CSV table of C-alpha atoms in Angstrom, one decimal:
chain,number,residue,atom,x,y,z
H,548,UNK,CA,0.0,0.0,0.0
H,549,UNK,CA,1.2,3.9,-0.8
H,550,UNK,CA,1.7,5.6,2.8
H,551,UNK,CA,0.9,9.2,2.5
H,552,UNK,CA,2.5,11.6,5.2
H,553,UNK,CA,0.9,15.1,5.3
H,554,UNK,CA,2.6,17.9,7.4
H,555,UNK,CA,2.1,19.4,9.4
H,556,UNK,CA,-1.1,18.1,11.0
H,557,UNK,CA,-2.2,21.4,12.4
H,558,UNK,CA,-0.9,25.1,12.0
H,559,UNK,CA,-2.5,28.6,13.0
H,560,UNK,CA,-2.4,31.9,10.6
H,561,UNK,CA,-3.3,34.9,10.4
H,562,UNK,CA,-6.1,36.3,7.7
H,563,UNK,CA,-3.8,37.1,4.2
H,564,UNK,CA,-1.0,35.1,5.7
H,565,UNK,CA,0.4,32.4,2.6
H,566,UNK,CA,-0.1,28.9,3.7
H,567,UNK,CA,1.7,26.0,2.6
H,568,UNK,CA,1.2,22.0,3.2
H,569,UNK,CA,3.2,19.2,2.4
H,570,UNK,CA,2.5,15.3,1.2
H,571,UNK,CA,5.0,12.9,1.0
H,572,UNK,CA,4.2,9.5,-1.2
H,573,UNK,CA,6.2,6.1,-0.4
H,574,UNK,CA,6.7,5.6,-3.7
H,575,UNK,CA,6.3,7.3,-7.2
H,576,UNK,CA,2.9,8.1,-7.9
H,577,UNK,CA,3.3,10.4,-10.9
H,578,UNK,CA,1.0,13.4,-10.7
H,579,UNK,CA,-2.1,11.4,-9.2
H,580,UNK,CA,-2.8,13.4,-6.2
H,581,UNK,CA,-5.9,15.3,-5.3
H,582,UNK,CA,-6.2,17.9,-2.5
H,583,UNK,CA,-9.7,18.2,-0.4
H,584,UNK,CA,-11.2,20.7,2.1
H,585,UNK,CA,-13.6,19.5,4.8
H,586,UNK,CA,-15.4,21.8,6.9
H,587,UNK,CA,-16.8,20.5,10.4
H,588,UNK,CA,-20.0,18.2,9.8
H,589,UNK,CA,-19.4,18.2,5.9
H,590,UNK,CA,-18.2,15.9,3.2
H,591,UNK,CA,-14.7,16.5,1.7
H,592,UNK,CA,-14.5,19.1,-1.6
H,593,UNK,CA,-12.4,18.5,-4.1
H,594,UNK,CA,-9.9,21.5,-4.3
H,595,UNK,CA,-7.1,20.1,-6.6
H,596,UNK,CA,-6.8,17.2,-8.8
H,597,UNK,CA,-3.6,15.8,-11.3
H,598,UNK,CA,-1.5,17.7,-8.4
H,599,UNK,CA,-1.8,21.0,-9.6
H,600,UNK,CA,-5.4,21.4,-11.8
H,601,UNK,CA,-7.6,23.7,-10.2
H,602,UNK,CA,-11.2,22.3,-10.0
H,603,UNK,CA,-13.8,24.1,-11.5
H,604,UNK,CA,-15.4,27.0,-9.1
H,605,UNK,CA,-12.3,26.3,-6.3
H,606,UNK,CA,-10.7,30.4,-5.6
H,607,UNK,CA,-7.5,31.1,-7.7
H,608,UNK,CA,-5.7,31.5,-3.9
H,609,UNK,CA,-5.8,27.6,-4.1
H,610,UNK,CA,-2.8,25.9,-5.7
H,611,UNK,CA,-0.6,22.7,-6.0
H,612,UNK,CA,2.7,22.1,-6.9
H,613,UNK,CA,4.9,18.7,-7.3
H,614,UNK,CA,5.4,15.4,-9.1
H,615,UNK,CA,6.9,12.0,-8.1
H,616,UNK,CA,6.6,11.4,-4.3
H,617,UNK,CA,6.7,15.2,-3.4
H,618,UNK,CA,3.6,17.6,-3.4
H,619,UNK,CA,2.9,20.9,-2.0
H,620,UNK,CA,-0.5,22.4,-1.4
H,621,UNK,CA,-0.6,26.5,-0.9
H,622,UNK,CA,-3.1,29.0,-0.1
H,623,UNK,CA,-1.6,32.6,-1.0
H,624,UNK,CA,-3.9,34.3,1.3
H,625,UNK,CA,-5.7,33.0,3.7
H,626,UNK,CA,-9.5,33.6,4.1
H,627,UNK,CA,-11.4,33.3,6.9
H,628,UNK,CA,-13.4,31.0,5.0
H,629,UNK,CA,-10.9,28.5,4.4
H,630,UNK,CA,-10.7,27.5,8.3
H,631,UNK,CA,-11.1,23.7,7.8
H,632,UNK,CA,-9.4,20.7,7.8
H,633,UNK,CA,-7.2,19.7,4.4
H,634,UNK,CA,-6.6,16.2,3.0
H,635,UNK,CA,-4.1,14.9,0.1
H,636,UNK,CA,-5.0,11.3,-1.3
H,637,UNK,CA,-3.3,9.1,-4.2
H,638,UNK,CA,-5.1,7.4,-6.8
H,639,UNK,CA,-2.5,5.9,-8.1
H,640,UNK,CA,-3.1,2.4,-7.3
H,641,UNK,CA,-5.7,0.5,-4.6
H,642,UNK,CA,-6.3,1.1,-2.0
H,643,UNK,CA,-6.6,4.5,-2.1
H,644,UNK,CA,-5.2,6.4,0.6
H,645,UNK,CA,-5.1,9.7,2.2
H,646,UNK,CA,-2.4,11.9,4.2
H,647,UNK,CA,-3.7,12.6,7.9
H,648,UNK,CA,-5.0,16.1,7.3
H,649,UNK,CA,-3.6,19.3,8.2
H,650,UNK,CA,-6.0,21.3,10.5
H,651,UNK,CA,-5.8,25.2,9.5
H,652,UNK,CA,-7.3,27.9,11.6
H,653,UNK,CA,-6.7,31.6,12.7
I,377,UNK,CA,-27.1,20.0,-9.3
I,378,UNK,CA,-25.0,17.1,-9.0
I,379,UNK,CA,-25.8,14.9,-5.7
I,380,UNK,CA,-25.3,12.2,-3.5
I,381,UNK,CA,-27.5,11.3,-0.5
I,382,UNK,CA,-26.9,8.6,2.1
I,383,UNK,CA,-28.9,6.6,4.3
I,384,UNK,CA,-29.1,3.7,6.2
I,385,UNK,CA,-27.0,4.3,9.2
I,386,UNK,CA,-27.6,3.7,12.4
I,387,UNK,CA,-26.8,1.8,15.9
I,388,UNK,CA,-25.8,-1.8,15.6
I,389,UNK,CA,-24.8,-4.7,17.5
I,390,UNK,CA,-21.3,-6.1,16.8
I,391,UNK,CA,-21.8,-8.9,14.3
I,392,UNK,CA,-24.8,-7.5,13.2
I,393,UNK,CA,-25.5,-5.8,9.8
I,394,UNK,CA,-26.5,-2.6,7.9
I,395,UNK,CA,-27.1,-1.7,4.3
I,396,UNK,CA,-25.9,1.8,3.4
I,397,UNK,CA,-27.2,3.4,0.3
I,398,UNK,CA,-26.6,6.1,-2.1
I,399,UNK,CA,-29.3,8.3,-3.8
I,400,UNK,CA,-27.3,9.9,-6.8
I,401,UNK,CA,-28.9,13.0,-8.9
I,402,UNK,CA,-28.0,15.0,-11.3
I,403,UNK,CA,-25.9,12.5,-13.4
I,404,UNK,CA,-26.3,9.1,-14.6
I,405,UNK,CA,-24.8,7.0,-12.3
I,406,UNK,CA,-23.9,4.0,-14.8
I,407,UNK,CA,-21.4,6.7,-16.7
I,408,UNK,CA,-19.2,6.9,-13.3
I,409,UNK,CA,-17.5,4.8,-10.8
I,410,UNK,CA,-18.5,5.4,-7.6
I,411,UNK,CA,-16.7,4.8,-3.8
I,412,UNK,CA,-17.4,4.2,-0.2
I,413,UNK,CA,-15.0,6.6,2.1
I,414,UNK,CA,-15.4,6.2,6.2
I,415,UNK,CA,-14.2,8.5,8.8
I,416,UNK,CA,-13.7,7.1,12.5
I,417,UNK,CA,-15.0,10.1,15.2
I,418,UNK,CA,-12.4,12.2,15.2
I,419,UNK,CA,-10.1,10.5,12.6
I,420,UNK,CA,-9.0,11.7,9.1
I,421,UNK,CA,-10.6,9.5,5.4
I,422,UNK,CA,-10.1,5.9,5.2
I,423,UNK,CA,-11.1,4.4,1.3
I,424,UNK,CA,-13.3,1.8,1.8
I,425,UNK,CA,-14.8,0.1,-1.4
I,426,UNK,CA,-14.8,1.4,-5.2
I,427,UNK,CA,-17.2,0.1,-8.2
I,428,UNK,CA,-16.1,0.5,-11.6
I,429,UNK,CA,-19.0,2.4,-13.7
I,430,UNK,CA,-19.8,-0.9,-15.7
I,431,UNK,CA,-19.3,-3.4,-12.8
I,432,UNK,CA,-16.2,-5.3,-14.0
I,433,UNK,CA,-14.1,-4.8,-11.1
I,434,UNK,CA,-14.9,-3.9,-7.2
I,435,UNK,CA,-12.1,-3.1,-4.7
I,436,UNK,CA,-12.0,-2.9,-1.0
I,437,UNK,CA,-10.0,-1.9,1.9
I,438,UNK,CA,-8.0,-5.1,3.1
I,439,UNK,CA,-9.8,-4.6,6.7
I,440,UNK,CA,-13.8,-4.9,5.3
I,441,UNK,CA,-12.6,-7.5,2.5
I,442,UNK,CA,-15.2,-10.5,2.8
I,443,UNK,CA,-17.7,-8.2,5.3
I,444,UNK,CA,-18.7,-5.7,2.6
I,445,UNK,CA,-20.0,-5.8,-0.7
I,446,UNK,CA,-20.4,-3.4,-2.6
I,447,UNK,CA,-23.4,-3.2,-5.6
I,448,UNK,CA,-25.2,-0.5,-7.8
I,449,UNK,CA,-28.9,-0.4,-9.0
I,450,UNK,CA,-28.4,2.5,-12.2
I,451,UNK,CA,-32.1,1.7,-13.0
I,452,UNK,CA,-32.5,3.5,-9.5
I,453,UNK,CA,-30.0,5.3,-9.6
I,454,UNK,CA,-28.4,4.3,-6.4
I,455,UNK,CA,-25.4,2.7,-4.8
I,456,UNK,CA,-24.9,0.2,-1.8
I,457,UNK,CA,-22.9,-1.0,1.0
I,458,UNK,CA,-23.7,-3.9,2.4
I,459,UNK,CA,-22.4,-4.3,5.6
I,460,UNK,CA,-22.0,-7.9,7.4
I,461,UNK,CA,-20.1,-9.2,10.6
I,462,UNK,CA,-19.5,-5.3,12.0
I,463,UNK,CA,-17.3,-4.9,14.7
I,464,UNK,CA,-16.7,-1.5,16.9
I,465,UNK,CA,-13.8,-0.4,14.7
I,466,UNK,CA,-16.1,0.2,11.7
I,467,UNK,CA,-17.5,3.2,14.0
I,468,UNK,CA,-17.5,6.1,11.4
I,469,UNK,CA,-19.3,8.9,9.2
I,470,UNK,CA,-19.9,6.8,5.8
I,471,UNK,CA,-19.8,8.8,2.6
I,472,UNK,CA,-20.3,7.9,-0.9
I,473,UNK,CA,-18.3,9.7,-3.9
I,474,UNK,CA,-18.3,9.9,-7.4
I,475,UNK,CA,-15.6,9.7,-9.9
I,476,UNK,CA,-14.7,12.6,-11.9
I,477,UNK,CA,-15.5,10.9,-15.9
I,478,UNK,CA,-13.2,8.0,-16.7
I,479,UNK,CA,-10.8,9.3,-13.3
I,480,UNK,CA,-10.5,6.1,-11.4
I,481,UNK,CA,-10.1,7.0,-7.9
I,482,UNK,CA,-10.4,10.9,-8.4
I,483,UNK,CA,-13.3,11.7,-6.3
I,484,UNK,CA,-14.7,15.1,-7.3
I,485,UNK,CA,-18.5,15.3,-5.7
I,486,UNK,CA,-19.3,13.4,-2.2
I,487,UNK,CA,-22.5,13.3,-0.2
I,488,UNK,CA,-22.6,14.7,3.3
I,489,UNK,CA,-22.7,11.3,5.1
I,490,UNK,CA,-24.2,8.9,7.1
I,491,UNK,CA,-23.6,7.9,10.4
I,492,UNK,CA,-22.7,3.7,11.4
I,493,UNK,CA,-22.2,2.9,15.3
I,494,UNK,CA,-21.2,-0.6,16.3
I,495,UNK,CA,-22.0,-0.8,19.8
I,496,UNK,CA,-23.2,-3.2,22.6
């Protein structure tokens, strides 16, 4: 199975501050990485997909970066909005896994 | 508008069983594959079960493998989880997600949930 380690697992900002989260593959899994946001008491949205396409109606301040085993999520200013809880997951191969979140808040 | 509604959750004895389902709207189900993603109280997203959009291959999570099957009705537009043998560590928020077109494993609309407790 592909381990995915996500750091860090929680961090505080401030309102415009640029935001930045890692996730680290065990083993090459090309550019098949999607990034989600989950708010409390909601289903996961789908932010980022092929590790750097914006999905349609995600803000522009969302962005993704990497290839291989190395990814890197960023929001360039933080929103007040975007308080939540983020997730990157591989579909490279089954079982499909996910990093451990990042919590964000302000 | 694109949806996915679940139901079927609810308190359970260990061993018992539950069948989860999946109202889908807004699309045609039998175009997309479709998953089953769980998450313990408190806990991040744990994959549990995909079906391919025409039915030729199912996969599942080592841990539920021979406990869960998982099926689709397109004439109702609905997907299952059928849930067998349960034990207290398949405590979790159960949503269902579609595949973006022809993106195995890129899930890109999920409902809001549905609650499963295993307890005595």
């Amino acid at each position: 199975d592909i381990q995915m380690t996500q750091s860090p697992s929680s961090l505080s900002a401030s309102v415009g501050d640029r935001v930045t989260i890692t996730c680290q593959a065990s083993q090459d899994i090309t550019n098949y990485l999607t990034w989600y946001q989950q708010k409390p008491g909601k289903g996961p949205r789908l932010l980022i997909y092929d590790a750097s396409s914006l999905e349609t109606g995600v803000p522009s301040r969302f962005s993704g970066s990497g290839s291989g085993t190395d990814f890197t999520f960023t929001i360039s200013s933080l929103q007040p909005e975007d308080i939540a809880t983020y997730y990157c997951q591989q579909y490279d191969s089954f079982p499909l896994t996910f990093g451990g979140g990042t919590k964000v808040e302000i | 508008q694109v949806q996915l509604v679940e139901s079927g959750g609810g308190v359970v004895q260990p061993g018992g069983s539950l069948r989860l389902s999946c109202a889908a709207s807004g699309f045609t189900l039998s175009n997309y594959g479709m998953h089953w993603v769980r998450q313990a109280p408190g806990k991040g997203l744990e994959w549990v079960s995909f079906i391919r959009y025409d039915e030729s291959d199912k996969n599942y999570v080592d841990s539920v493998k021979g406990r869960f099957t998982i099926s689709r009705d397109n004439s109702k537009n609905t997907l299952y989880l059928q849930m067998n043998s349960l034990r207290a560590e398949d405590t979790a928020v159960y949503y269902c997600a579609k595949d973006k077109y022809r993106r195995v494993g890129l899930m890109d609309v999920w409902g809001k949930g549905t609650t499963v407790a295993v307890s005595s």
